[in-house]
Coordinates of C-alpha atoms in Angstrom, one line a residue:
X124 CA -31.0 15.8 -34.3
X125 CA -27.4 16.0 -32.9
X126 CA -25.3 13.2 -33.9
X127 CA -23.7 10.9 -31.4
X128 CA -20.1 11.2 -31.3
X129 CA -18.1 8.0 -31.5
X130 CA -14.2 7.3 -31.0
X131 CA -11.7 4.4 -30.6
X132 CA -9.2 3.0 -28.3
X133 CA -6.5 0.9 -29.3
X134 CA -3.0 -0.8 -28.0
X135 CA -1.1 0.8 -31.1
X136 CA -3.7 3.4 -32.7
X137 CA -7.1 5.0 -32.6
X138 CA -8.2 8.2 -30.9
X139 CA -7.3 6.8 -27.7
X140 CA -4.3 4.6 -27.4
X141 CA -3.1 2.5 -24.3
X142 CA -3.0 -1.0 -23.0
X143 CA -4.3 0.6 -19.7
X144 CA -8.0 1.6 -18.0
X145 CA -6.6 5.3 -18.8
X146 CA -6.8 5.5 -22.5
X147 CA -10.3 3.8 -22.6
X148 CA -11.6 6.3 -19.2
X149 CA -10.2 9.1 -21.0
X150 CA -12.1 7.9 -24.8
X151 CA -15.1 7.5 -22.3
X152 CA -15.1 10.2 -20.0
X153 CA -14.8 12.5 -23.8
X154 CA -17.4 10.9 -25.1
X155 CA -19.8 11.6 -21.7
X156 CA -18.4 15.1 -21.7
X157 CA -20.1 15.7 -25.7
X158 CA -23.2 14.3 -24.3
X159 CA -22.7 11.0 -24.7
X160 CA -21.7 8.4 -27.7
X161 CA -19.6 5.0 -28.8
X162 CA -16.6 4.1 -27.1
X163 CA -15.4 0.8 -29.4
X164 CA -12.3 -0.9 -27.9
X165 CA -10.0 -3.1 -30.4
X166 CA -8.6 -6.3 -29.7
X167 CA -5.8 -6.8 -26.9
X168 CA -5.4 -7.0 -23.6
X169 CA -5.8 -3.6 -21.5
X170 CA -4.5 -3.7 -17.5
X171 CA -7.0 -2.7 -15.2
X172 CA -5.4 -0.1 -12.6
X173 CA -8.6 1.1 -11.4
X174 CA -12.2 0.4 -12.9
X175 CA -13.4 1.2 -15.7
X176 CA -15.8 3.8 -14.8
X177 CA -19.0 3.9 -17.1
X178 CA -21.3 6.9 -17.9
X179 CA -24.1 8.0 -18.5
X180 CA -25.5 7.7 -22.0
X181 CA -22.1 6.0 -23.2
X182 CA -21.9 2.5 -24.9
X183 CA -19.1 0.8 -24.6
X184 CA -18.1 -1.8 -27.1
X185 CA -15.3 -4.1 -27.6
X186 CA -14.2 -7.0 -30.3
X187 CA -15.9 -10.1 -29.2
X188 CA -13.8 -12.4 -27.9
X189 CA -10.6 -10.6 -28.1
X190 CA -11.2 -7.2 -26.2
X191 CA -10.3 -8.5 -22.6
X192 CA -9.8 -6.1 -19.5
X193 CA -7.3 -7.5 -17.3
X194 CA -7.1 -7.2 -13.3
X195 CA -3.7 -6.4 -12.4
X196 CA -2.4 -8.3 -9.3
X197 CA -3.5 -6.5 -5.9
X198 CA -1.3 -5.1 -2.8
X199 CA -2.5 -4.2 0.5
X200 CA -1.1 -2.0 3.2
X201 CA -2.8 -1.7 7.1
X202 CA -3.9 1.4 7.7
X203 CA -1.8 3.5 10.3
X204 CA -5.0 5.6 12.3
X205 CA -8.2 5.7 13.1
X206 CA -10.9 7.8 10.3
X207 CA -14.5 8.3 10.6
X208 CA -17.0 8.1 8.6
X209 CA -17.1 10.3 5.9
X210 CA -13.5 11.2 5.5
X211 CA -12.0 11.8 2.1
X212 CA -8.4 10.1 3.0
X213 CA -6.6 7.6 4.4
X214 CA -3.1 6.9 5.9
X215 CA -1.7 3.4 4.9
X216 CA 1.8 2.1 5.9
X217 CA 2.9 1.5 2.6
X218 CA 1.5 4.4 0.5
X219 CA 3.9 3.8 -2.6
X220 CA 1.9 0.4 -3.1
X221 CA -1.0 3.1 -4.4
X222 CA -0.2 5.0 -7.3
X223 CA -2.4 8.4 -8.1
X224 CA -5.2 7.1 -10.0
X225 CA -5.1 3.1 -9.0
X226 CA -8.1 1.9 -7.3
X227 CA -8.2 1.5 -3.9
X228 CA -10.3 -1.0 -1.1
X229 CA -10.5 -0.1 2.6
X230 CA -12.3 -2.0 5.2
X231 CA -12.1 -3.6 8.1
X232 CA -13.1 -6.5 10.2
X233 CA -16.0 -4.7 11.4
X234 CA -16.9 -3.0 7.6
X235 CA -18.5 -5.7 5.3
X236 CA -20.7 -5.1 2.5
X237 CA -22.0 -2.1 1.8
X238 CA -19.5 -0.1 4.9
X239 CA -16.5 -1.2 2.7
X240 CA -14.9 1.8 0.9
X241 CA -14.0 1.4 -3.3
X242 CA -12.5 4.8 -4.3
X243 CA -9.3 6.1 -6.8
X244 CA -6.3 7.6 -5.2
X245 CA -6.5 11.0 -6.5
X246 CA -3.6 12.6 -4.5
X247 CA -1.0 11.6 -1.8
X248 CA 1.2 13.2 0.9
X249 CA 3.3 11.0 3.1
X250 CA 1.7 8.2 5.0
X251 CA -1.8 10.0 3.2
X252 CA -3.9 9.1 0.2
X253 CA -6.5 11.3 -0.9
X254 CA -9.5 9.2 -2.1
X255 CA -12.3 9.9 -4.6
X256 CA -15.0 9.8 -2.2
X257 CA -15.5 9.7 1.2
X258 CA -15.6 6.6 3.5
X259 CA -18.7 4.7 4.1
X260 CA -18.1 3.6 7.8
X261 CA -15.4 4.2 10.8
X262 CA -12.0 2.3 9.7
X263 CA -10.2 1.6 13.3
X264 CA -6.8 -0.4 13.0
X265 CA -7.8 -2.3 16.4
X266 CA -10.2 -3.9 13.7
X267 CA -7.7 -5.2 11.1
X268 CA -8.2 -2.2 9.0
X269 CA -6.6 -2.4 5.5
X270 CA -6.4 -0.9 2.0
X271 CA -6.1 -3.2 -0.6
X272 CA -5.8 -3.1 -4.6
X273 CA -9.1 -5.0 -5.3
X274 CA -11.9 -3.2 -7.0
X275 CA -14.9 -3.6 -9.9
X276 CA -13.4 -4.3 -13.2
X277 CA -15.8 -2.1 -14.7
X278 CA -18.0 -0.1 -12.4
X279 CA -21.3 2.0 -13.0
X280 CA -22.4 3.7 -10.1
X281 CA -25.3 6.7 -10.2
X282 CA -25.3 6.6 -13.9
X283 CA -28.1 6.1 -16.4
X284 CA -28.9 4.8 -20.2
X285 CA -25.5 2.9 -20.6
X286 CA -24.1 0.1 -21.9
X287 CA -21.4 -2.3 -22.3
X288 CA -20.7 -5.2 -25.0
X289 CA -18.7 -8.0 -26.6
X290 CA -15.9 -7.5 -23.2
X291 CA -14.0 -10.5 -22.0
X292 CA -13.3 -9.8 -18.1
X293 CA -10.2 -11.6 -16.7
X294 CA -10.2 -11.0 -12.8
X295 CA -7.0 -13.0 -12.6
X296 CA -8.2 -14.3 -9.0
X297 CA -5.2 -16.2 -8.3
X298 CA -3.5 -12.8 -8.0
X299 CA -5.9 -10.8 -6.1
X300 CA -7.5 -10.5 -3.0
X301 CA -11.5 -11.4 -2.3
X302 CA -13.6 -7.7 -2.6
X303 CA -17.6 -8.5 -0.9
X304 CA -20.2 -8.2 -3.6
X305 CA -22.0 -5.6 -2.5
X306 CA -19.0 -3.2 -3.0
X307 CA -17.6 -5.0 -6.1
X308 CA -17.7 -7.5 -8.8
X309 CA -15.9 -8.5 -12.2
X310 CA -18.9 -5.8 -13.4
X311 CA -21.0 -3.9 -10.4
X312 CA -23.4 -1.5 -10.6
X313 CA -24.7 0.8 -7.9
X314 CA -28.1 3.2 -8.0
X315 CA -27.4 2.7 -12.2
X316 CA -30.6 2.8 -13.9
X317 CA -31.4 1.4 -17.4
X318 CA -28.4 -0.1 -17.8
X319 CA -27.6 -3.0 -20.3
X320 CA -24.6 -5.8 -20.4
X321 CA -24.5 -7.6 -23.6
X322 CA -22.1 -10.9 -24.5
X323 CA -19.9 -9.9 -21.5
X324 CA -17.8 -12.8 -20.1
X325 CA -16.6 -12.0 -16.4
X326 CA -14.2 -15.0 -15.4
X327 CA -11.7 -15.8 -12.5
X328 CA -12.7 -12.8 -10.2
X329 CA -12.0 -12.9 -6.7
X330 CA -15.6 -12.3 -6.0
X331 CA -18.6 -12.0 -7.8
X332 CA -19.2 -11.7 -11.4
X333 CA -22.0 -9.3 -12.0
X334 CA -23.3 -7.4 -9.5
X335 CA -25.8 -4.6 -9.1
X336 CA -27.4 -2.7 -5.8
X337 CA -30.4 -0.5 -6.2
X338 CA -30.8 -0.5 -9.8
X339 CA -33.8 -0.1 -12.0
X340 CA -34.6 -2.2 -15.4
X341 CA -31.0 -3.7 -15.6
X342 CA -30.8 -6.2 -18.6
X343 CA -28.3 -8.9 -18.6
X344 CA -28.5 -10.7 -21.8
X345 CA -26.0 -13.4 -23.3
X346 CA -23.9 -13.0 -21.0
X347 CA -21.4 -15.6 -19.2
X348 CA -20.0 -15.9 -15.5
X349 CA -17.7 -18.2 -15.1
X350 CA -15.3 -20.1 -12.7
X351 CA -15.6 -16.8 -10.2
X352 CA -15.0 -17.4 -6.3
X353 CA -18.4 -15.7 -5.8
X354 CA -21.6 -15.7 -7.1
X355 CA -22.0 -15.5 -10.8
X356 CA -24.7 -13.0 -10.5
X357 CA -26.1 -11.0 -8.0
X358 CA -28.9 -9.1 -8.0
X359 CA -29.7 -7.0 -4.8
X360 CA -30.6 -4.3 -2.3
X361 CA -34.1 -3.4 -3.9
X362 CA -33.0 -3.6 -7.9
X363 CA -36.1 -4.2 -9.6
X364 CA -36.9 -4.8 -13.5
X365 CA -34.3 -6.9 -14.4
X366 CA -34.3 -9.0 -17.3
X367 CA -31.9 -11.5 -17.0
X368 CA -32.2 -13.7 -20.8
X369 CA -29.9 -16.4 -22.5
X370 CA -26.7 -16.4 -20.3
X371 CA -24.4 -19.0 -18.8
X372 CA -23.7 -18.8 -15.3
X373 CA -21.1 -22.5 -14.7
X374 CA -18.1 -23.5 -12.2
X375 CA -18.6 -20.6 -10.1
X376 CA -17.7 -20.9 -6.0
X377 CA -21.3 -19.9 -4.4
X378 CA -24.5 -19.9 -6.4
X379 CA -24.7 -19.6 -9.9
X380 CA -27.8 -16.5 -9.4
X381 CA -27.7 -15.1 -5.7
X382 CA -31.2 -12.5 -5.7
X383 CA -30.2 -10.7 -2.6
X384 CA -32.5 -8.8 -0.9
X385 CA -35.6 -7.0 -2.1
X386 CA -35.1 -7.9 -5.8
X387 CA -38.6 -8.1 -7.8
X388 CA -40.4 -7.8 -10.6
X389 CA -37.3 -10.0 -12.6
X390 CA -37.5 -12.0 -15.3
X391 CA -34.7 -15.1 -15.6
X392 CA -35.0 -16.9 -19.1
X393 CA -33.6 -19.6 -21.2
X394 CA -30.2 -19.3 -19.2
X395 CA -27.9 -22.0 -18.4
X396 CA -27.2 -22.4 -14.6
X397 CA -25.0 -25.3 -14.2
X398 CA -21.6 -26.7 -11.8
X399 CA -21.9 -23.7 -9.5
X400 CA -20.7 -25.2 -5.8
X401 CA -23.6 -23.8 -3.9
X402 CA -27.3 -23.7 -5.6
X403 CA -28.2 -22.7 -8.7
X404 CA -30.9 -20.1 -8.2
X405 CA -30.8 -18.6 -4.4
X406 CA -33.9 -16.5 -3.6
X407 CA -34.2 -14.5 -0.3
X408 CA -35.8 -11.6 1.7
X409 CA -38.3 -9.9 -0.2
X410 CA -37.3 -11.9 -3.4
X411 CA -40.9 -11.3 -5.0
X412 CA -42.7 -10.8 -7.9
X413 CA -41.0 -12.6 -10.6
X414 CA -40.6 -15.1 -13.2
X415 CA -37.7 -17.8 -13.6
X416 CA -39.2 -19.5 -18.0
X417 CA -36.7 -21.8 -19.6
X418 CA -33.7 -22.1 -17.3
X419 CA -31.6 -25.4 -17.7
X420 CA -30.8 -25.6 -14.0
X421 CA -28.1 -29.0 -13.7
X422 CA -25.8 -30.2 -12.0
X423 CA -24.7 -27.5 -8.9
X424 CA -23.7 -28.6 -5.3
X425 CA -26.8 -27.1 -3.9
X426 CA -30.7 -27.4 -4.7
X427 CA -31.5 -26.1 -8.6
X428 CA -33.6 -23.3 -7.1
X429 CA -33.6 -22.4 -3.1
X430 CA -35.9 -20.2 -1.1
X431 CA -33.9 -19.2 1.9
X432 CA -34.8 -19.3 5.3
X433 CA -36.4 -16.0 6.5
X434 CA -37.9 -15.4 10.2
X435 CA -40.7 -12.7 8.4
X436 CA -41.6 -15.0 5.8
X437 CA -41.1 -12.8 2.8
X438 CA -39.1 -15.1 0.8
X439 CA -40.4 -15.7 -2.8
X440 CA -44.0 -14.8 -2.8
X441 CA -45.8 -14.5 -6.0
X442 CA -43.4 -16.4 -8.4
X443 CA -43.7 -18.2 -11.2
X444 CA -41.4 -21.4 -12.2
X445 CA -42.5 -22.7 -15.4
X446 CA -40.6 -24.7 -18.2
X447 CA -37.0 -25.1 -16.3
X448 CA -35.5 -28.3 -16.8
X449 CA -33.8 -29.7 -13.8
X450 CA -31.5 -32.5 -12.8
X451 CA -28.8 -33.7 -10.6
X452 CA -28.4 -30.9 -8.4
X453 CA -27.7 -31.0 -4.7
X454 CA -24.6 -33.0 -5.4
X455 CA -23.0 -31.4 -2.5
X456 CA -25.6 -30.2 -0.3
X457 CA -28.7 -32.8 0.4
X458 CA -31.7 -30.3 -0.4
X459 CA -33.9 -30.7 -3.3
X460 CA -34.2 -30.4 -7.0
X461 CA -36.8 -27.1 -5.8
X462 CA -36.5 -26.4 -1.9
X463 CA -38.2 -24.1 0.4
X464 CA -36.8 -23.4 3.7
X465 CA -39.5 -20.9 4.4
X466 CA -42.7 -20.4 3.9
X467 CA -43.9 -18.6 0.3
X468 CA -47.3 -17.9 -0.8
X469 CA -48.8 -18.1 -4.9
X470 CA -45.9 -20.2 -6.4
X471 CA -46.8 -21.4 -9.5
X472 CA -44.6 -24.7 -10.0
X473 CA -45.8 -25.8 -13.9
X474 CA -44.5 -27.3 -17.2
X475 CA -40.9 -28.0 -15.5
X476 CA -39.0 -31.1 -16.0
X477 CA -37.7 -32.5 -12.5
X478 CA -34.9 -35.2 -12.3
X479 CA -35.0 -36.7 -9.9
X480 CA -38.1 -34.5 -7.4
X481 CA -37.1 -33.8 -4.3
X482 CA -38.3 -31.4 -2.3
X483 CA -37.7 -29.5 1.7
X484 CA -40.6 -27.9 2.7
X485 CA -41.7 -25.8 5.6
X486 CA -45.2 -24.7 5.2
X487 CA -48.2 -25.3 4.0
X488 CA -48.5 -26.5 0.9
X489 CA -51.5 -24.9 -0.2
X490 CA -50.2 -21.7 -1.2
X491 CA -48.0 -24.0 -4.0
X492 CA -49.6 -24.7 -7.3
X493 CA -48.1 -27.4 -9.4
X494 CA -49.2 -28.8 -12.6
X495 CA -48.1 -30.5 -15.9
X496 CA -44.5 -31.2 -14.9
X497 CA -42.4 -34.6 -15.7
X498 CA -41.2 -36.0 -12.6
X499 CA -38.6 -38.5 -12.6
X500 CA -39.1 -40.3 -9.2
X501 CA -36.0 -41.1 -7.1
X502 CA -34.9 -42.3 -4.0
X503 CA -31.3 -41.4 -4.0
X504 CA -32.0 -39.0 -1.1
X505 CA -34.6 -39.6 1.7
X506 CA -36.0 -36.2 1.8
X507 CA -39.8 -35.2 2.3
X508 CA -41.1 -34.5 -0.8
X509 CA -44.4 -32.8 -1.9
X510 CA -47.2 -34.6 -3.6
X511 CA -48.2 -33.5 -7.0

């Protein structure tokens, strides 16, 4: 059997040495280029110029605790002309802000999401930067367009069987500019497949802290998203599989677990989900098939887990919410410990301890099944609640 090659990066020695994303992409893309193997990271602090791009069949692994990937402070520039779709440059004002191999965000008013552009500068000429791949959508500078420095941390995108571990992530928000989180995150994940994040801490990003798009059996376990501007995790665009086990998702500035759109088959257990601003768990379109066991849910602006509003009512069918301990949520928001703001069908509500039970519901509530859960009765907020 061949044996899995494995190599080092390190600020002062190891077969790769730098306090840069170069030395560890270089250890990385060597180890993908042998077929795949360890990449083990020593203690320090490495500036993130671009993201660290994973591969496949590559594990990544650093020192707990003291392995930390810092995101150097972002620039932006407008950009100077109009480009279509699927061009592989762009011209910027202020092209020396951009550095050959930097990362590199371009958008405009009329690009969010997924028609935002992440690439790496790969050459430059003039007022032009070549770019690593082609744009997503039409960039006009009638729209605001801009190029910015902003970009994933870490980044897997079309990659399978790979890992990353023990990695402190400091997105150093104060310093950089907001990226949208389908196009980027403290860690993001795109079209990745069997991909797993182990005792990875993503705090202070300008965005999100774990995101994935269209990804199959992604395990998040032990991880911790903290004190972000975005979400603390988001799941989205049709991933299915995930297995999302004993992680901490606290202080962040939306909802502690945002399931996007089409997410199913998921499993959420025995993680703590607590002082996010908006709600704890957010379910939405097509948010089906799954199971939230275990979860200590306390203490976030919004409800502890919200079914959003959806004019096809496909929101949260077929879930199971069993053994979450809840209290003192909605502190900013006046929803409910568990609210529905659209109708869901075979939700099993059972074992869960409620403090105080409040619920907003729109619907029927046949198609809800409660049993054997401790209510603590309250009147702090007049909202409708169901009868158990």
């Amino acid at each position: 059997m061949k044996q899995m090659c494995e190599l080092s990066v390190g600020l002062y020695n190891g077969d790769f040495v730098g306090d840069t994303n170069v030395a560890i992409q270089a250890a990385v893309d060597k180890a993908a280029s042998l077929g795949g193997g360890i990449v083990r990271l020593q203690p320090g602090r490495y500036t993130m110029l671009d993201s660290l791009h994973m591969r496949s069949n590559v594990t990544i692994i650093g020192t707990e605790d003291k392995t930390v990937l810092w995101k150097s402070p972002s620039t932006s520039s407008p950009v100077l002309y109009y480009l279509g779709y699927g061009h592989f440059d762009v011209s910027v004002k202020e092209p020396d802000k951009f550095p050959i191999g930097s990362g590199i965000y371009v958008y405009d008013s009329k690009t969010p999401g997924f028609k935002a552009t992440v690439a790496t500068v790969i050459w430059e000429k003039g007022n032009e930067l070549g770019l690593s791949c082609m744009l997503n959508a039409d960039v006009h500078p009638a729209n605001d367009a801009r190029a910015a420095s902003v970009y994933p941390v870490v980044s897997g995108c079309h990659i399978k069987n790979a890992s990353l571990r023990d990695i402190v992530i400091d997105g150093n928000s104060s310093e950089n500019e907001y990226i949208n989180g389908c196009r980027g995150g403290g860690v993001y994940l795109y079209q990745a497949h069997d991909i797993k994040l182990e005792n990875v801490t993503v705090r202070n990003f300008n965005g999100d802290g774990i995101s994935f798009q269209q990804c199959i059996n992604t395990i998040v376990e032990r991880c911790v998203c903290t004190d972000n501007t975005g979400h603390g995790l988001h799941p989205g665009s049709g991933s299915v599989g995930t297995i999302i086990r004993n992680c901490m998702f606290s202080g962040n500035g939306q909802d502690g677990i945002f399931y996007c759109l089409r997410v199913s088959y998921t499993l959420c257990e025995n993680c703590v989900i607590k002082n996010n601003k908006k709600h704890g768990i957010s379910i939405g379109h097509r948010d089906n098939n799954s199971i939230l066991k275990g979860n200590n849910i306390v203490d976030n602006g919004g409800a502890g887990i919200y079914f959003r509003p959806d004019t096809l009512n496909f929101t949260g069918h077929h879930m199971l919410i069993d053994g979450n301990y809840l209290e003192n949520n909605c502190r900013l928001e006046d929803d409910g410990e568990i609210c529905f703001d659209t109708s869901a069908n075979n939700v099993h509500i059972i074992n869960n301890i409620i403090k105080p039970w409040t619920n907003i519901i729109k619907q029927s509530t046949d198609t809800i099944k409660q049993s054997t859960n401790t209510i603590e009765q309250s009147t702090r907020r007049k909202i409708s609640a169901i009868n158990i």
